[in-house]
Short mmCIF file of C-alpha atoms in Angstrom, two decimals:
data_model
loop_
_atom_site.label_atom_id
_atom_site.label_comp_id
_atom_site.label_asym_id
_atom_site.label_seq_id
_atom_site.Cartn_x
_atom_site.Cartn_y
_atom_site.Cartn_z
CA MET K 118 5.09 5.01 32.66
CA ALA K 119 2.12 6.88 31.23
CA LYS K 120 -0.51 4.81 29.44
CA PRO K 121 -2.91 5.74 26.63
CA LYS K 122 -6.30 6.92 27.79
CA ASN K 123 -8.35 4.96 25.29
CA LYS K 124 -6.00 2.66 23.34
CA PRO K 125 -6.56 3.92 19.76
CA ASP K 126 -5.75 1.48 16.95
CA PRO K 127 -1.92 1.47 16.78
CA ARG K 128 -2.07 0.61 13.07
CA LEU K 129 -3.43 4.08 12.32
CA ASN K 130 -2.51 6.20 15.35
CA LEU K 131 0.96 7.42 16.21
CA TRP K 132 1.32 6.41 19.83
CA ARG K 133 3.45 4.12 21.93
CA ASP K 134 3.78 3.88 25.70
CA ASP K 135 6.87 6.12 25.50
CA LEU K 136 6.01 8.47 22.63
CA ALA K 137 3.09 9.97 20.72
CA ALA K 138 2.53 12.40 17.88
CA ALA K 139 1.98 15.97 19.00
CA HIS K 140 -1.46 16.10 17.40
CA LEU K 141 -2.60 13.33 19.76
CA ARG K 142 -1.91 15.42 22.85
CA GLY K 143 -5.09 15.31 24.94
CA GLU K 144 -6.25 12.06 23.30
CA VAL K 145 -3.54 9.76 24.65
CA ASP K 146 -1.19 10.02 27.60
CA ALA K 147 2.50 9.79 26.79
CA PRO K 148 5.67 11.04 28.46
CA ARG K 149 6.77 12.71 25.22
CA TYR K 150 5.00 14.27 22.22
CA VAL K 151 6.84 15.03 18.97
CA GLU K 152 6.15 16.63 15.61
CA GLY K 153 6.60 14.60 12.45
CA HIS K 154 8.85 15.43 9.50
CA ARG K 155 7.93 14.47 5.95
CA HIS K 156 10.18 12.07 4.07
CA ARG K 157 10.02 10.42 0.66
CA MET K 158 10.74 6.79 -0.17
CA VAL K 159 13.81 6.48 -2.40
CA ALA K 160 14.15 2.68 -2.34
CA PRO K 161 12.17 0.70 -4.93
CA VAL K 162 10.12 -0.75 -2.07
CA SER K 163 10.57 -0.92 1.69
CA ALA K 164 8.95 -3.05 4.36
CA LEU K 165 6.79 -1.31 6.95
CA ARG K 166 7.41 -3.44 10.03
CA ARG K 167 5.59 -3.85 13.33
CA SER K 168 8.77 -3.36 15.35
CA PRO K 169 12.30 -2.09 14.57
CA ALA K 170 13.98 -5.34 13.58
CA ASP K 171 14.77 -7.07 10.29
CA GLY K 172 12.87 -10.17 11.41
CA ALA K 173 9.79 -8.31 12.61
CA MET K 174 6.38 -8.80 11.01
CA GLN K 175 5.92 -6.97 7.71
CA ASP K 176 2.54 -5.26 7.98
CA SER K 177 2.77 -3.32 4.72
CA GLN K 178 5.20 -1.76 2.26
CA LEU K 179 6.06 1.70 0.98
CA LEU K 180 6.56 2.14 -2.75
CA PHE K 181 9.06 4.37 -4.51
CA GLY K 182 8.15 8.04 -4.18
CA GLU K 183 5.52 7.65 -1.46
CA TYR K 184 5.57 9.96 1.54
CA PHE K 185 6.26 8.85 5.10
CA ASP K 186 6.04 11.17 8.11
CA VAL K 187 8.85 10.34 10.55
CA TYR K 188 8.47 10.87 14.31
CA GLU K 189 11.56 9.06 15.56
CA VAL K 190 14.80 7.69 14.12
CA LYS K 191 16.67 5.23 16.30
CA ASN K 192 19.20 2.48 15.54
CA GLY K 193 18.64 2.81 11.81
CA TRP K 194 14.83 2.59 11.96
CA ALA K 195 12.33 5.37 11.33
CA TRP K 196 9.01 5.19 13.16
CA GLY K 197 6.16 7.04 11.52
CA GLN K 198 3.08 7.05 9.34
CA ALA K 199 2.51 6.45 5.62
CA GLN K 200 0.74 9.38 4.03
CA ALA K 201 -1.02 7.18 1.46
CA ASP K 202 -3.13 5.21 3.94
CA ASP K 203 -2.12 6.42 7.45
CA TYR K 204 -0.51 3.09 8.33
CA VAL K 205 1.99 3.29 11.22
CA GLY K 206 5.17 1.30 11.55
CA TYR K 207 8.94 1.11 11.24
CA VAL K 208 10.89 1.60 8.00
CA LEU K 209 14.63 1.46 7.37
CA ALA K 210 15.79 5.05 7.72
CA GLU K 211 18.24 4.65 4.84
CA ASP K 212 15.32 4.10 2.46
CA LEU K 213 13.98 7.61 3.13
CA ILE K 214 15.10 11.17 2.43
CA ALA K 215 13.81 14.24 4.22
CA ILE K 216 12.00 16.72 1.99
CA SER K 217 11.57 20.45 2.25
CA ASN K 218 8.46 22.55 1.79
CA THR K 219 9.88 23.84 -1.49
CA GLU K 220 10.54 20.43 -3.03
CA ALA K 221 8.49 19.63 -6.12
CA ALA K 222 5.66 17.18 -5.51
CA PRO K 223 5.24 13.97 -7.52
CA THR K 224 3.60 14.50 -10.89
CA HIS K 225 3.21 10.98 -12.28
CA LYS K 226 2.63 7.41 -11.20
CA LEU K 227 3.62 4.07 -12.66
CA ALA K 228 0.67 2.61 -14.57
CA ALA K 229 2.53 -0.43 -15.89
CA LEU K 230 2.68 -3.44 -13.61
CA ARG K 231 6.45 -3.05 -13.42
CA SER K 232 9.16 -0.94 -14.99
CA PHE K 233 12.79 0.12 -14.52
CA LEU K 234 14.67 3.25 -13.62
CA TYR K 235 17.71 3.90 -15.80
CA GLY K 236 20.75 6.11 -15.43
CA ALA K 237 20.40 7.27 -19.04
CA PRO K 238 17.51 7.62 -21.53
CA ASP K 239 18.57 4.47 -23.34
CA ILE K 240 16.92 1.03 -23.24
CA LYS K 241 20.38 -0.55 -23.50
CA SER K 242 21.70 1.22 -20.42
CA ARG K 243 21.95 -0.70 -17.18
CA PRO K 244 18.79 -0.45 -15.04
CA LEU K 245 19.26 1.13 -11.64
CA CYS K 246 16.31 -0.70 -10.07
CA GLY K 247 12.84 -2.06 -10.74
CA VAL K 248 9.74 -0.17 -9.62
CA SER K 249 6.18 -1.36 -9.21
CA PHE K 250 2.64 -0.25 -10.09
CA GLY K 251 1.67 2.82 -8.10
CA ALA K 252 5.19 4.18 -7.58
CA GLN K 253 5.30 7.97 -7.79
CA PHE K 254 7.71 10.25 -9.64
CA CYS K 255 8.47 13.91 -10.20
CA VAL K 256 8.96 14.27 -13.96
CA THR K 257 11.06 17.27 -15.00
CA HIS K 258 11.17 16.87 -18.78
CA SER K 259 11.19 14.37 -21.64
CA GLU K 260 14.14 12.90 -23.50
CA GLY K 261 12.99 10.86 -26.46
CA SER K 262 10.76 8.05 -25.23
CA PHE K 263 11.90 8.54 -21.63
CA ALA K 264 10.73 10.76 -18.81
CA ALA K 265 13.53 12.43 -16.84
CA LEU K 266 13.03 12.44 -13.08
CA ASP K 267 14.12 14.91 -10.44
CA ASP K 268 16.73 12.49 -9.06
CA GLY K 269 18.51 12.26 -12.41
CA SER K 270 17.13 8.87 -13.42
CA PHE K 271 14.88 7.99 -16.34
CA VAL K 272 11.79 5.82 -16.82
CA PHE K 273 10.00 4.77 -20.00
CA ALA K 274 7.40 7.52 -20.43
CA ALA K 275 4.63 5.30 -21.81
CA HIS K 276 4.61 3.41 -18.50
CA LEU K 277 3.54 6.57 -16.64
CA LYS K 278 0.28 8.43 -16.09
CA PRO K 279 -0.31 11.80 -14.46
CA LEU K 280 -1.31 11.42 -10.82
CA SER K 281 -4.76 12.80 -11.62
CA ASP K 282 -5.39 10.31 -14.46
CA TYR K 283 -7.55 7.55 -12.97
CA GLU K 284 -8.63 4.12 -14.19
CA SER K 285 -12.35 3.39 -14.57
CA ASP K 286 -12.52 -0.34 -13.69
CA ALA K 287 -11.02 -1.58 -10.43
CA VAL K 288 -11.61 -5.22 -11.38
CA ALA K 289 -9.65 -4.79 -14.61
CA VAL K 290 -6.78 -3.28 -12.61
CA ALA K 291 -6.80 -6.22 -10.20
CA GLN K 292 -6.80 -8.67 -13.11
CA ARG K 293 -3.46 -7.26 -14.29
CA PHE K 294 -1.90 -8.77 -11.16
CA ILE K 295 -3.07 -12.33 -11.94
CA GLY K 296 -0.08 -14.61 -11.42
CA ALA K 297 1.71 -12.25 -9.04
CA PRO K 298 2.85 -14.17 -5.95
CA TYR K 299 1.11 -13.84 -2.61
CA LEU K 300 3.13 -12.08 0.08
CA TRP K 301 1.87 -11.18 3.53
CA GLY K 302 2.13 -7.40 3.89
CA GLY K 303 3.21 -6.96 0.27
CA ARG K 304 1.96 -4.07 -1.89
CA GLU K 305 3.91 -4.56 -5.12
CA SER K 306 3.86 -6.57 -8.31
CA THR K 307 6.47 -9.06 -7.07
CA GLY K 308 4.36 -9.92 -4.03
CA LEU K 309 1.15 -8.65 -2.43
CA ASP K 310 -1.65 -9.73 -0.13
CA CYS K 311 -5.43 -9.70 -0.52
CA SER K 312 -6.10 -6.26 0.94
CA ALA K 313 -3.20 -4.69 -0.96
CA LEU K 314 -4.66 -5.94 -4.25
CA VAL K 315 -7.95 -4.24 -3.39
CA GLN K 316 -6.19 -1.09 -2.18
CA LEU K 317 -4.08 -0.77 -5.33
CA ALA K 318 -7.03 -1.46 -7.63
CA LEU K 319 -9.32 1.06 -5.95
CA GLY K 320 -6.54 3.61 -5.56
CA ALA K 321 -5.85 3.45 -9.28
CA CYS K 322 -9.48 4.48 -9.78
CA GLY K 323 -9.12 7.45 -7.43
CA LEU K 324 -10.88 5.76 -4.50
CA ALA K 325 -9.29 6.10 -1.07
CA CYS K 326 -8.93 2.68 0.50
CA PRO K 327 -7.59 1.59 3.92
CA ARG K 328 -4.80 -0.95 4.12
CA ASP K 329 -6.26 -3.97 5.97
CA SER K 330 -9.34 -6.01 5.08
CA ASP K 331 -11.15 -5.30 8.36
CA MET K 332 -10.66 -1.56 7.79
CA GLN K 333 -11.89 -1.92 4.23
CA GLN K 334 -15.02 -3.78 5.31
CA ALA K 335 -15.81 -1.08 7.87
CA ALA K 336 -15.11 1.91 5.62
CA LEU K 337 -16.07 1.03 2.05
CA GLY K 338 -19.38 0.83 0.22
CA ARG K 339 -22.78 -0.42 1.33
CA ALA K 340 -23.80 -3.94 2.26
CA VAL K 341 -25.72 -6.02 -0.31
CA ASP K 342 -27.06 -9.57 -0.25
CA LYS K 343 -25.98 -10.83 -3.67
CA ALA K 344 -22.60 -10.23 -5.29
CA GLU K 345 -22.28 -8.52 -8.67
CA ALA K 346 -19.27 -7.55 -10.76
CA GLY K 347 -17.29 -4.82 -9.01
CA ASP K 348 -18.39 -5.78 -5.48
CA LEU K 349 -16.03 -6.52 -2.63
CA VAL K 350 -16.48 -9.82 -0.79
CA PHE K 351 -15.17 -10.20 2.75
CA TRP K 352 -14.35 -13.17 4.91
CA GLN K 353 -12.72 -13.07 8.32
CA GLY K 354 -9.26 -11.75 7.40
CA HIS K 355 -9.74 -11.95 3.63
CA VAL K 356 -11.15 -9.87 0.75
CA GLY K 357 -11.59 -10.23 -3.00
CA LEU K 358 -13.19 -8.50 -5.98
CA ILE K 359 -16.06 -9.93 -8.00
CA ALA K 360 -15.35 -10.05 -11.74
CA PRO K 361 -17.93 -10.61 -14.49
CA SER K 362 -19.45 -14.09 -14.92
CA ASN K 363 -19.43 -14.77 -11.16
CA ARG K 364 -15.67 -14.87 -10.88
CA LEU K 365 -13.49 -13.88 -7.92
CA VAL K 366 -10.16 -12.07 -8.26
CA HIS K 367 -8.07 -12.26 -5.11
CA ALA K 368 -4.57 -12.71 -3.74
CA ASN K 369 -4.68 -15.77 -1.53
CA ALA K 370 -2.50 -18.18 0.40
CA HIS K 371 -4.24 -21.26 -1.07
CA HIS K 372 -2.74 -20.63 -4.51
CA MET K 373 0.02 -18.37 -3.10
CA ALA K 374 -0.79 -16.02 -5.97
CA VAL K 375 -3.36 -13.65 -7.40
CA VAL K 376 -5.92 -15.76 -9.24
CA GLU K 377 -9.30 -15.48 -10.87
CA GLU K 378 -11.61 -18.41 -10.14
CA ASP K 379 -15.26 -19.36 -9.88
CA PHE K 380 -16.73 -17.44 -6.96
CA ASP K 381 -19.01 -20.24 -5.73
CA ALA K 382 -16.17 -22.76 -5.70
CA ALA K 383 -13.85 -20.34 -3.90
CA ARG K 384 -16.58 -19.44 -1.43
CA ALA K 385 -17.12 -23.09 -0.51
CA ARG K 386 -13.40 -23.79 -0.14
CA ILE K 387 -12.77 -20.72 2.00
CA ALA K 388 -15.82 -21.44 4.17
CA ALA K 389 -14.57 -24.94 4.90
CA ASN K 390 -11.32 -23.56 6.27
CA TYR K 391 -12.00 -20.06 7.54
CA GLY K 392 -15.74 -19.60 7.80
CA PRO K 393 -18.48 -18.02 5.68
CA VAL K 394 -18.58 -14.72 3.83
CA THR K 395 -18.97 -11.99 6.44
CA GLN K 396 -20.18 -9.24 4.09
CA ILE K 397 -20.55 -8.17 0.48
CA LYS K 398 -20.00 -4.44 -0.12
CA ARG K 399 -20.96 -2.43 -3.21
CA LEU K 400 -18.95 0.72 -3.93
#
């Protein structure tokens, strides 16, 4: 069986020993190269797994309305790449729909921490599902206090912002998640991990951000010696945001939640278990 020439990071590159994306031809060896087809997430949230099995590791999640480029569908699983951050993995095929080149693009995003989709523009109607911060929608028109979506559902309009409307304070965005439970690989308000909190907060401010903390440390900002509000602080396998008054906002497995706590105290506790701060980055 053909092997990759240089073993690119499988988290961000569409290759396996048996299959690779067509655009990687010449970079990796594979017995088969395929073109991807764009799909859109229609489930409220879907796990992006490391292998095609319900019990496989959840590396990330796709939110409602996000795009996913599919390169293979087999046994109910779609293998491909998330457009939002280039992360590669397996998603349940039933959670996706194929889109055409003529389909309208998303126009709005969910700015509230959480909201609901309804079958009618009526707060007393039965919700169809819950959706989380960062979900994307194609709004077609307004009906009273609701925005009508292209799939026939409705969402409370005040919970939305145009896709091009960005926040100005990533720390303030992260603080909205305080109390949300910690979940490995999670990217939504009902459960998220440390790097997802940073990714969502920076993304809300219009800043492209990789998915995992090691990628974030390598790609974002410039190194500084002393932390100030707005900085990112990295440990081996962990990241948080510095808030005013020397506070740290982070999703962590110690509290199993997003918390804000004294940075010096958190730094000492984390160092005792996982080692010292590896870097402080200023955006």
